[in-house]
Coordinates of C-alpha atoms in Angstrom, one line a residue:
M1 CA 39.3 266.4 254.0
S2 CA 36.5 263.8 254.4
G3 CA 33.5 264.4 256.5
T4 CA 29.7 264.3 256.7
S5 CA 27.6 267.3 255.7
K6 CA 23.8 267.7 255.9
T7 CA 21.8 269.9 253.5
A8 CA 18.5 271.3 254.3
P9 CA 15.6 269.8 252.3
G10 CA 15.1 271.5 249.1
K11 CA 18.7 272.9 249.0
T12 CA 21.7 271.9 247.0
P13 CA 25.2 271.3 248.3
A14 CA 28.0 273.6 247.0
N15 CA 29.6 270.7 245.0
G16 CA 26.3 270.1 243.1
A17 CA 25.7 266.6 244.4
P18 CA 22.1 265.8 245.4
A19 CA 21.2 265.6 248.9
P20 CA 19.8 262.3 250.2
G21 CA 16.2 261.9 248.9
E22 CA 16.6 264.5 246.2
D23 CA 16.0 263.9 242.5
Q24 CA 19.0 262.4 240.9
D25 CA 18.7 264.9 237.9
L26 CA 19.4 267.7 240.4
G27 CA 22.8 266.1 241.1
A28 CA 23.5 265.7 237.4
A29 CA 22.7 269.4 236.8
G30 CA 25.4 270.4 239.3
S31 CA 27.9 267.8 238.3
Q32 CA 31.3 268.5 236.6
L33 CA 31.5 272.1 237.8
T34 CA 35.1 271.2 238.6
T35 CA 37.6 268.8 237.3
A36 CA 39.0 268.0 240.7
P37 CA 39.4 264.2 240.9
K38 CA 37.0 262.4 243.3
E39 CA 38.8 260.9 246.3
E40 CA 38.0 257.3 246.8
T41 CA 38.4 255.6 250.2
P42 CA 40.5 252.5 249.6
N43 CA 39.1 249.1 250.5
L44 CA 41.8 248.5 253.0
P45 CA 41.1 244.8 253.8
S46 CA 41.3 243.8 250.1
L47 CA 44.3 246.0 249.1
G48 CA 47.2 244.1 247.5
V49 CA 50.4 245.4 246.0
I50 CA 48.6 246.9 243.0
G51 CA 45.9 248.4 245.3
W52 CA 48.5 250.0 247.5
A53 CA 50.4 251.3 244.5
R54 CA 47.2 252.9 243.2
W55 CA 46.4 254.3 246.6
F56 CA 49.9 255.8 246.8
W57 CA 49.6 257.2 243.3
R58 CA 46.3 258.9 244.2
Q59 CA 47.9 260.4 247.3
L60 CA 50.9 261.6 245.4
T61 CA 48.9 263.3 242.7
S62 CA 46.4 264.9 245.0
M63 CA 46.5 268.7 245.3
R64 CA 47.1 268.7 249.0
V65 CA 50.2 266.6 248.6
A66 CA 51.4 268.9 245.8
L67 CA 51.0 271.9 248.1
L68 CA 52.8 270.0 250.9
L69 CA 55.7 269.3 248.6
L70 CA 55.8 272.9 247.5
L71 CA 55.9 274.0 251.2
L72 CA 58.7 271.5 251.8
L73 CA 60.6 272.8 248.8
S74 CA 60.3 276.3 250.2
L75 CA 61.5 275.2 253.6
G76 CA 64.4 273.2 252.1
A77 CA 65.7 276.3 250.3
I78 CA 66.0 278.3 253.6
P79 CA 69.4 276.5 254.6
G80 CA 70.7 277.4 251.2
S81 CA 70.2 281.0 252.0
L82 CA 71.5 281.0 255.6
I83 CA 74.4 278.5 255.4
P84 CA 77.4 279.0 253.1
Q85 CA 77.3 277.0 249.9
E86 CA 80.2 275.3 248.2
G87 CA 79.0 276.3 244.8
V88 CA 78.9 280.0 245.8
D89 CA 81.7 280.6 248.2
A90 CA 83.9 277.6 249.1
M91 CA 86.2 279.7 251.3
K92 CA 83.4 280.6 253.6
V93 CA 82.4 276.9 253.8
E94 CA 85.9 276.0 254.9
E95 CA 85.9 278.9 257.3
F96 CA 82.6 277.6 258.8
R97 CA 83.9 274.0 259.1
G98 CA 87.0 275.4 260.9
K99 CA 85.0 277.3 263.4
H100 CA 82.3 274.7 264.1
D101 CA 83.7 271.3 265.0
V102 CA 80.2 269.8 265.7
L103 CA 78.0 271.6 263.1
G104 CA 80.5 271.3 260.3
P105 CA 80.5 267.5 260.1
L106 CA 76.8 267.4 260.8
Y107 CA 76.0 269.8 257.9
D108 CA 78.2 267.7 255.7
K109 CA 76.2 264.6 256.4
L110 CA 72.9 266.4 255.8
G111 CA 74.2 268.1 252.6
L112 CA 73.5 271.5 253.9
F113 CA 76.7 272.9 252.3
H114 CA 75.3 272.0 248.8
V115 CA 71.5 272.1 249.4
Y116 CA 70.4 272.5 245.8
S117 CA 72.3 269.5 244.6
S118 CA 71.6 267.3 247.7
V119 CA 69.7 264.0 247.5
W120 CA 66.9 265.1 249.7
F121 CA 66.3 268.4 248.0
S122 CA 66.4 266.7 244.6
A123 CA 63.9 264.1 245.8
I124 CA 61.4 266.8 246.9
Y125 CA 61.9 268.5 243.6
I126 CA 61.3 265.4 241.5
L127 CA 58.3 264.3 243.7
L128 CA 56.7 267.7 243.3
F129 CA 57.2 267.5 239.5
V130 CA 55.6 264.0 239.3
S131 CA 52.8 265.1 241.6
L132 CA 51.9 268.1 239.5
I133 CA 52.0 266.1 236.2
G134 CA 49.9 263.3 237.7
C135 CA 47.4 265.9 238.9
I136 CA 47.2 268.0 235.8
V137 CA 47.0 265.4 233.0
P138 CA 43.7 263.7 234.0
R139 CA 42.1 267.0 234.9
T140 CA 43.1 268.4 231.5
W141 CA 41.4 265.6 229.7
Q142 CA 38.3 266.0 231.9
F143 CA 38.2 269.7 231.1
V144 CA 38.6 269.1 227.4
G145 CA 35.7 266.6 227.6
Q146 CA 33.6 269.2 229.3
L147 CA 34.4 271.8 226.7
R148 CA 33.4 269.4 223.9
G149 CA 30.2 268.6 225.7
R150 CA 27.1 270.7 226.5
P151 CA 25.6 272.0 229.7
P152 CA 23.3 269.4 231.3
G153 CA 19.6 269.7 231.1
A154 CA 17.4 271.4 233.7
P155 CA 16.3 269.5 236.8
R156 CA 12.6 268.8 237.2
R157 CA 12.2 271.1 240.2
L158 CA 14.2 274.3 239.6
S159 CA 12.9 275.8 242.9
R160 CA 15.4 273.5 244.7
L161 CA 18.4 275.4 243.4
P162 CA 20.1 278.2 245.5
A163 CA 19.0 281.0 243.1
Y164 CA 15.5 280.8 241.7
T165 CA 12.9 283.2 240.2
T166 CA 9.6 282.7 238.3
W167 CA 6.9 284.7 236.5
R168 CA 4.0 284.4 234.1
T169 CA 3.8 285.8 230.7
G170 CA 1.5 285.9 227.7
A171 CA 4.3 285.0 225.2
E172 CA 4.5 281.5 223.9
P173 CA 7.0 279.1 225.5
E174 CA 9.0 278.8 222.2
E175 CA 9.3 282.6 222.1
V176 CA 10.5 282.7 225.7
R177 CA 13.1 280.0 225.1
H178 CA 14.3 281.7 221.9
A179 CA 14.6 285.0 223.8
A180 CA 16.4 283.3 226.6
L181 CA 18.8 281.5 224.3
K182 CA 19.7 284.8 222.5
L183 CA 20.2 286.7 225.8
L184 CA 22.4 284.0 227.3
R185 CA 24.6 283.7 224.3
K186 CA 24.8 287.5 224.2
R187 CA 26.1 287.4 227.8
R188 CA 28.8 284.9 226.7
F189 CA 27.1 281.8 228.1
R190 CA 27.3 278.5 226.3
A191 CA 23.6 277.8 225.8
H192 CA 21.4 275.3 224.0
V193 CA 17.7 274.1 224.2
V194 CA 17.1 270.8 226.0
G195 CA 13.5 269.8 226.0
D196 CA 11.3 272.5 227.5
A197 CA 14.3 274.6 228.9
V198 CA 17.4 276.4 227.9
A199 CA 20.6 275.2 229.7
A200 CA 23.5 277.6 229.8
E201 CA 27.0 277.6 231.4
K202 CA 29.7 280.2 231.9
G203 CA 33.0 280.6 233.7
Y204 CA 35.1 277.9 232.0
L205 CA 38.1 280.2 232.4
R206 CA 38.1 279.4 236.1
E207 CA 39.2 275.8 235.5
A208 CA 41.4 276.9 232.6
G209 CA 43.1 279.3 234.9
N210 CA 43.6 276.6 237.5
L211 CA 45.2 274.3 235.0
A212 CA 47.3 277.1 233.5
F213 CA 48.6 277.9 237.0
H214 CA 49.8 274.3 237.6
V215 CA 51.1 273.9 234.1
A216 CA 53.0 277.2 234.7
L217 CA 54.5 275.7 237.9
I218 CA 55.8 272.7 235.9
V219 CA 57.3 275.1 233.3
M220 CA 59.0 277.0 236.1
L221 CA 60.4 273.9 237.7
I222 CA 61.8 272.7 234.4
A223 CA 63.2 276.1 233.6
F224 CA 64.9 276.5 237.0
A225 CA 66.3 273.0 236.9
W226 CA 67.6 273.5 233.4
G227 CA 69.1 276.9 234.4
Q228 CA 70.9 275.4 237.4
L229 CA 72.3 272.5 235.4
F230 CA 73.6 274.5 232.4
K231 CA 74.4 277.9 233.9
Y232 CA 77.8 279.5 234.3
E233 CA 79.0 282.6 236.1
G234 CA 82.5 284.1 236.4
N235 CA 84.2 287.3 237.4
K236 CA 87.1 289.2 235.8
L237 CA 88.9 292.3 237.0
I238 CA 90.2 294.3 234.0
L239 CA 92.6 297.3 234.0
E240 CA 91.9 300.1 231.5
G241 CA 93.6 299.1 228.3
D242 CA 93.5 295.4 229.0
G243 CA 91.2 292.8 227.5
F244 CA 89.4 289.5 228.2
S245 CA 88.6 286.4 226.1
N246 CA 85.8 284.2 227.2
T247 CA 87.9 281.1 228.1
L248 CA 88.0 279.3 231.4
T249 CA 91.7 280.3 232.1
Q250 CA 90.9 284.0 231.8
Y251 CA 88.5 284.1 234.8
D252 CA 89.5 285.2 238.3
D253 CA 86.8 282.9 239.7
F254 CA 84.3 280.7 237.9
K255 CA 81.4 278.4 238.8
S256 CA 78.9 276.5 236.7
G257 CA 76.1 273.9 236.7
N258 CA 76.7 270.2 236.9
L259 CA 76.0 269.5 233.2
F260 CA 78.0 272.6 231.9
D261 CA 81.0 271.8 229.8
P262 CA 83.5 274.7 229.7
D263 CA 85.3 273.3 226.7
H264 CA 82.2 273.5 224.5
D265 CA 79.5 275.6 226.1
L266 CA 81.3 278.9 226.7
T267 CA 80.1 281.6 224.3
P268 CA 83.0 282.6 222.1
F269 CA 83.7 286.4 222.4
S270 CA 86.2 288.9 223.7
F271 CA 86.3 292.5 224.8
S272 CA 88.7 295.2 225.9
L273 CA 88.1 297.9 228.6
K274 CA 88.9 301.2 226.9
D275 CA 87.9 303.6 229.6
F276 CA 85.9 303.7 232.9
H277 CA 84.0 306.8 233.7
G278 CA 82.5 307.6 237.0
T279 CA 81.2 310.8 238.5
Y280 CA 79.8 311.3 242.1
E281 CA 77.5 313.6 244.0
A282 CA 79.8 316.3 245.5
T283 CA 77.5 317.7 248.1
G284 CA 74.4 317.0 250.1
P285 CA 73.2 313.9 251.9
N286 CA 74.0 311.8 248.9
R287 CA 77.6 312.9 248.7
G288 CA 79.7 310.2 247.1
T289 CA 76.8 308.5 245.4
P290 CA 77.6 307.6 241.8
R291 CA 75.9 309.7 239.1
V292 CA 77.6 308.2 236.1
Y293 CA 79.1 304.7 236.4
E294 CA 79.9 303.2 233.0
A295 CA 82.6 301.3 231.2
Q296 CA 83.4 301.9 227.5
V297 CA 84.4 298.6 225.9
T298 CA 85.1 297.3 222.4
Y299 CA 84.0 293.7 221.8
S300 CA 83.8 291.0 219.0
E301 CA 81.7 287.9 218.7
G302 CA 83.5 284.7 217.7
A303 CA 87.1 284.3 216.8
Y304 CA 87.0 286.6 213.8
G305 CA 84.0 288.9 214.5
D306 CA 84.0 292.6 213.7
E307 CA 84.9 294.9 216.5
K308 CA 82.1 296.9 218.0
S309 CA 81.8 299.5 220.7
K310 CA 79.5 299.3 223.7
V311 CA 78.9 301.3 226.9
I312 CA 78.2 298.9 229.8
E313 CA 76.3 300.4 232.8
V314 CA 74.9 299.0 236.0
N315 CA 71.9 296.8 235.1
K316 CA 72.6 297.5 231.4
P317 CA 74.8 294.6 230.4
L318 CA 76.5 293.7 227.2
E319 CA 74.5 290.7 225.7
I320 CA 76.3 288.3 223.4
D321 CA 74.5 285.1 222.2
G322 CA 72.8 284.3 225.5
S323 CA 75.7 285.5 227.7
K324 CA 75.5 288.8 229.6
V325 CA 78.5 290.9 230.8
Y326 CA 77.6 293.0 233.8
L327 CA 79.6 295.9 235.3
T328 CA 79.8 295.0 239.0
A329 CA 82.6 297.0 240.6
H330 CA 85.3 299.7 240.2
G331 CA 88.5 300.5 241.8
Y332 CA 92.1 301.9 241.5
A333 CA 95.5 300.4 240.6
P334 CA 98.5 302.4 241.7
I335 CA 101.3 302.5 239.1
L336 CA 104.7 301.8 240.6
T337 CA 108.3 301.7 239.4
V338 CA 110.6 299.5 241.6
K339 CA 114.5 299.5 241.3
D340 CA 116.9 297.2 243.1
A341 CA 120.0 298.1 245.1
K342 CA 122.0 298.8 241.9
G343 CA 119.3 301.0 240.3
N344 CA 118.1 298.3 237.9
V345 CA 114.4 298.6 237.1
V346 CA 112.6 295.3 238.2
M347 CA 109.0 296.7 237.9
D348 CA 108.6 299.3 235.2
K349 CA 105.4 301.5 235.8
E350 CA 103.3 298.5 236.4
A351 CA 99.7 298.9 237.8
T352 CA 98.6 296.7 240.7
A353 CA 94.8 296.5 241.4
L354 CA 93.7 297.1 245.0
L355 CA 90.3 296.0 246.4
P356 CA 87.8 298.6 247.7
L357 CA 87.0 298.5 251.4
D358 CA 84.2 301.0 251.6
S359 CA 81.9 303.2 249.4
N360 CA 84.6 305.9 249.2
V361 CA 86.9 303.3 247.6
T362 CA 89.5 303.1 250.4
S363 CA 91.5 300.2 249.0
S364 CA 94.0 297.7 250.1
G365 CA 96.0 294.9 248.6
A366 CA 99.5 293.6 248.0
V367 CA 102.3 294.6 245.5
M368 CA 104.7 291.8 244.6
V369 CA 108.0 291.9 242.9
R370 CA 108.6 288.2 242.0
D371 CA 111.6 288.3 239.6
G372 CA 114.7 290.2 238.8
Y373 CA 115.3 291.9 242.2
R374 CA 118.7 291.7 244.0
N375 CA 119.5 293.1 247.4
A376 CA 122.5 295.2 248.4
K377 CA 124.5 292.0 248.7
G378 CA 123.7 291.0 245.2
E379 CA 121.5 288.1 246.4
K380 CA 118.2 287.2 244.6
E381 CA 115.1 288.0 246.7
Q382 CA 111.5 288.9 246.3
L383 CA 109.8 292.1 247.5
G384 CA 106.4 292.5 248.9
F385 CA 104.4 295.6 249.9
N386 CA 101.2 295.9 251.9
A387 CA 99.5 298.7 250.0
F388 CA 96.7 301.0 251.3
F389 CA 95.3 303.5 248.9
L390 CA 93.0 306.6 249.4
P391 CA 91.7 308.3 246.3
T392 CA 90.9 311.4 248.4
Y393 CA 93.2 311.8 251.4
G394 CA 91.9 314.1 254.1
G395 CA 95.3 315.5 254.9
E396 CA 98.0 315.1 257.6
G397 CA 96.4 314.0 260.9
S398 CA 93.2 312.6 259.4
T399 CA 92.1 309.0 259.5
M400 CA 93.4 306.5 256.9
L401 CA 90.1 306.5 255.1
S402 CA 89.2 308.1 251.9
T403 CA 86.7 311.0 252.1
F404 CA 85.4 310.8 248.5
P405 CA 85.5 308.1 245.8
A406 CA 87.0 310.2 243.0
L407 CA 90.7 310.9 242.6
L408 CA 90.9 314.3 244.2
N409 CA 93.9 313.9 246.5
P410 CA 95.4 310.3 246.0
M411 CA 97.7 308.9 248.6
L412 CA 99.4 305.5 248.7
A413 CA 100.7 304.0 252.0
L414 CA 103.3 301.1 251.6
S415 CA 104.9 298.9 254.2
A416 CA 107.9 296.8 252.8
Y417 CA 109.0 293.2 253.2
H418 CA 111.7 291.1 251.5
G419 CA 112.4 287.3 251.3
D420 CA 110.2 284.6 249.7
L421 CA 106.7 285.5 248.7
G422 CA 105.7 281.8 248.5
V423 CA 104.2 282.2 245.1
D424 CA 106.3 279.3 243.7
A425 CA 105.1 276.8 246.3
G426 CA 102.9 275.0 243.8
F427 CA 99.4 275.9 245.1
A428 CA 97.1 278.8 244.6
K429 CA 97.4 281.9 246.7
S430 CA 95.6 285.2 246.8
I431 CA 97.3 288.0 244.9
Y432 CA 95.7 290.6 247.2
Q433 CA 97.4 289.4 250.4
L434 CA 101.0 288.9 251.4
D435 CA 102.0 285.5 252.8
K436 CA 104.4 286.6 255.4
T437 CA 105.6 283.1 256.4
N438 CA 109.0 283.5 254.7
L439 CA 109.2 287.3 254.6
E440 CA 111.2 289.7 256.7
E441 CA 110.3 293.2 257.5
F442 CA 112.3 296.2 256.4
K443 CA 113.1 298.1 259.5
D444 CA 113.3 301.9 260.0
S445 CA 115.7 303.7 262.2
D446 CA 113.6 302.9 265.3
G447 CA 113.5 299.2 264.5
E448 CA 109.9 299.3 263.4
L449 CA 108.3 298.1 260.2
F450 CA 109.4 300.4 257.4
K451 CA 106.4 302.2 255.9
K452 CA 105.7 305.4 254.1
Q453 CA 102.9 307.6 252.6
L454 CA 103.4 308.6 249.0
K455 CA 101.7 311.1 246.8
I456 CA 101.9 310.8 243.0
G457 CA 105.5 311.4 241.9
E458 CA 107.1 310.7 245.3
T459 CA 109.7 307.9 245.9
M460 CA 110.3 305.7 248.9
T461 CA 113.9 304.7 249.4
L462 CA 114.3 301.3 251.1
P463 CA 116.6 300.9 254.1
N464 CA 120.2 299.9 253.7
G465 CA 120.3 300.8 250.0
A466 CA 117.9 298.0 249.1
G467 CA 116.3 300.0 246.3
T468 CA 113.5 302.5 245.6
V469 CA 109.8 302.5 244.9
T470 CA 108.2 305.4 242.9
F471 CA 104.5 306.2 242.9
D472 CA 104.0 307.1 239.2
G473 CA 100.2 307.5 239.0
V474 CA 96.9 305.7 239.2
Q475 CA 95.1 303.5 236.7
E476 CA 91.4 302.6 237.0
W477 CA 89.9 299.1 236.8
A478 CA 86.5 297.6 236.4
N479 CA 85.2 294.2 237.5
F480 CA 82.8 292.4 235.1
Q481 CA 80.5 289.4 235.8
V482 CA 79.9 287.2 232.9
T483 CA 76.8 285.0 233.3
R484 CA 74.6 282.7 231.3
Q485 CA 71.3 281.6 232.7
P486 CA 69.5 279.4 230.1
A487 CA 65.7 279.1 230.2
S488 CA 65.4 282.4 232.2
G489 CA 62.8 283.5 229.6
W490 CA 60.8 280.4 230.2
A491 CA 61.0 280.9 233.9
L492 CA 59.7 284.5 233.5
A493 CA 56.9 283.4 231.1
G494 CA 55.9 280.6 233.6
S495 CA 55.8 283.1 236.5
V496 CA 53.5 285.5 234.5
A497 CA 51.3 282.6 233.4
A498 CA 51.1 281.3 237.0
I499 CA 50.0 284.8 238.3
L500 CA 47.3 285.1 235.5
G501 CA 46.1 281.6 236.0
L502 CA 45.9 282.0 239.7
A503 CA 44.0 285.3 239.3
G504 CA 41.5 283.5 236.9
S505 CA 41.0 280.6 239.3
L506 CA 40.3 283.0 242.2
F507 CA 38.1 285.6 240.6
I508 CA 36.2 283.7 238.0
Q509 CA 33.1 281.7 239.1
R510 CA 31.8 278.8 237.1
R511 CA 28.0 278.8 237.1
R512 CA 24.9 277.4 235.3
V513 CA 21.6 278.9 234.4
W514 CA 18.4 277.2 233.3
V515 CA 15.3 278.9 231.8
R516 CA 12.1 276.7 231.6
A517 CA 9.0 277.9 229.8
V518 CA 5.8 275.8 229.8
K519 CA 2.1 276.4 229.5
G520 CA 0.3 276.5 232.8
D521 CA -3.1 274.9 233.6
D522 CA -4.8 278.2 232.7
G523 CA -3.0 278.4 229.4
V524 CA -0.6 281.2 230.5
T525 CA 3.2 280.5 230.1
V526 CA 5.1 280.0 233.3
V527 CA 8.7 280.9 233.2
E528 CA 11.2 279.6 235.7
M529 CA 14.9 280.6 236.0
A530 CA 17.4 279.1 238.3
G531 CA 21.1 279.4 238.8
L532 CA 23.8 277.2 240.4
G533 CA 27.4 278.0 241.1
R534 CA 30.3 275.8 242.2
S535 CA 30.2 277.5 245.6
E536 CA 27.9 279.8 247.4
S537 CA 28.3 283.3 246.2
A538 CA 26.2 286.4 245.9
K539 CA 27.2 286.7 242.3
V540 CA 24.9 283.9 241.1
P541 CA 21.6 285.4 242.4
E542 CA 22.7 288.9 241.4
E543 CA 23.4 287.7 237.9
L544 CA 20.2 285.7 237.8
G545 CA 18.2 288.7 238.9
D546 CA 19.8 290.8 236.2
L547 CA 19.1 288.2 233.4
A548 CA 15.5 287.7 234.7
A549 CA 14.9 291.5 234.5
V550 CA 16.2 291.7 230.9
L551 CA 14.3 288.6 229.8
Y552 CA 11.1 289.8 231.5
E553 CA 10.7 292.9 229.5
P554 CA 10.3 291.5 225.9
T555 CA 8.4 288.5 227.0
N556 CA 5.7 290.2 229.1
D557 CA 2.7 292.4 228.2
D558 CA 0.1 294.4 230.0
D559 CA -2.2 291.4 230.5
T560 CA 0.4 289.5 232.6
P561 CA 1.8 292.1 235.1
D562 CA 3.5 289.5 237.3
S563 CA 7.2 290.6 237.8
P564 CA 10.0 288.2 238.5
D565 CA 10.3 287.2 242.1
T566 CA 13.9 286.2 242.7
H567 CA 14.9 284.5 245.9
V568 CA 18.0 282.8 247.2
V569 CA 17.9 279.6 249.2
P570 CA 20.7 279.8 251.7
A571 CA 22.8 276.7 252.0
E572 CA 23.7 275.1 255.3
G573 CA 27.3 274.3 256.0
P574 CA 28.6 271.0 257.4
E575 CA 27.6 270.1 260.9
K576 CA 30.4 270.7 263.4

C-alpha cells in the first residue's frame, strides 16, 4: 500500500530509509533488512506493450496478489465440499440434477460438479503457482547476496537510531572494538570492523523462514497436484474365505486421477480374507462400541510373491509398494439354500452380503436366484427376495432393529418375488436392490405380499409349491478400501516446513548493532552503541542494553565511572 509518512527529525523509519534531510549513510545502514522487492510506480503515459507486460508481471509476483490467489483458491474449494462431485459420487450428482431443474444446468456450466478439474479452479491454481515462483526466485538471489556480503558500516551519527547508548572509558579504542567484536560474535552476530566501528547483524533466519514458507507452499501445490493426477481409490467387499486381486475388474467401485493408467499403474498384489474378528462393549454408555475390529488376511506381492499374513485394523492398513489397504466396514451375509418346485437345489448354501443400516448392523439387501429355477408349471423364472437381517433380534413384538452388533440372536426376514430380475438387460444394476419392474409378488393366504421371519435352520415354503428357502447360517464380510496417494510424503514435509518457516518469519527479528570507539577531545575513549531493527520492537533496545552492560564491565575502570545511558527514540507512524 503506497502512502506518505513523516518521521520526526533524528528518527529513522522502520524500513531503514533515511528521512528527508538525513545523512544518506543512515539510510544505507538500514538498507536490505528485507528482501521484499521494491514497488515501482509505472510511468503510465510512456507504457507500451512491454511496459504493461512488466507491470502485470510485477503485480502477479507481488505478495499481496499471491495472498489474494491463495484466498480465492480456498473459496473455490468450498463448492467442492458442499456440492456433490462427479469424481466422488456420480449417483448423487445425477440425483441433484433430477431434483434441481435450474441449479443443475447452471452448476454444469460453472463446472461446480467437478470443481477441482474445472478451468477456473485450474487457472487460479496455476496463477498462484507462477506468482509464488516469480516472487521467491528474485528474493532468494537477493538473500544469497546478503549472506555473502557483510553488514554495512556505521552511520556518522549513531544517536539518530532508535536504540542508542554511550559511555566513556579509559580503554583504548582498539581494545573496545576488539572486545565488542568478540562479544557480538559470541552472541551469534555476524560482525566485522569497519573503520572506527564494529558492524554486526543478526536474525537472518527470519528471511530464511519467510522464503522457506513460500518454497514449502510451492512444494505442497506440486504434491497436491501430482497426488490428484495420479491417485486411485477403490472399494471391495470380500466374504470370509474369498480373495481379491488388484485389477480393475475386481473392484466394486473405482475412481482415479486424470493421468492414472489402470492398465499399467495398479500395484500388482492379491490378498484373501481369512477371518474377521470383532468384539463390542456389552454394557454401559458405550454399549455396542467396537473393542476389537480387525481382519486377518494373507497376501502376496506381485504375481509370484511369497504368501504372508497380516492383521488389518482401523487406521492400521496393509501397505504394499505405495498402495494402502484399509479396513472400512463390516457386515453379515446370510447363507441360504433355495430349491425349486421339484426340490432341485438352485442355490446351494450361498452367502449373500447385506449392507448395514445402523451401528448395530441392522442390514438390508437383495437375494437373487438368476439361473436354474423352474416354477410349479415347469417354466423358467427368476426369484428375488428383499432381505432384512438383524444380528441380535429383540424378540417377538420388538421393532425390526438389531439391539447389538454381534451375532447373539440372528433373524432374517424375507419377502418373495418371481419373474424377471432385469439383470440381463445389458446395463449395470445394483446387486443390493431388487428391480421390481418385471417381478410379481408371491401372495399369502390373505392376498398380501408373502414374507416370513427365519432363524438359523428354519425353512420358508413358497406359496403354491413354488419351492423352499432355508436359512443355513451367517457368514461375515469386510469391506476394504485400496488407495494410492502419490507425493503424500512431500505434502506432509511441505506442511511441516511451512509451519516452521512461518514461525521463524513471525518470531525472529532481523536487527543490526554498531559499536564505535574513538578518542574524545580530552583523550578519553568515547564508546557509542546503536541498534536498528526492521520494525519497531522492544527487543532491540533490550538487547542493546544487555550488550552494553556486558561490554561496559571489561572496558571500564575506576577512573571512568560513567555508566551506559541507553535510550530509545520512539518512531512516529504515518500521518493519517
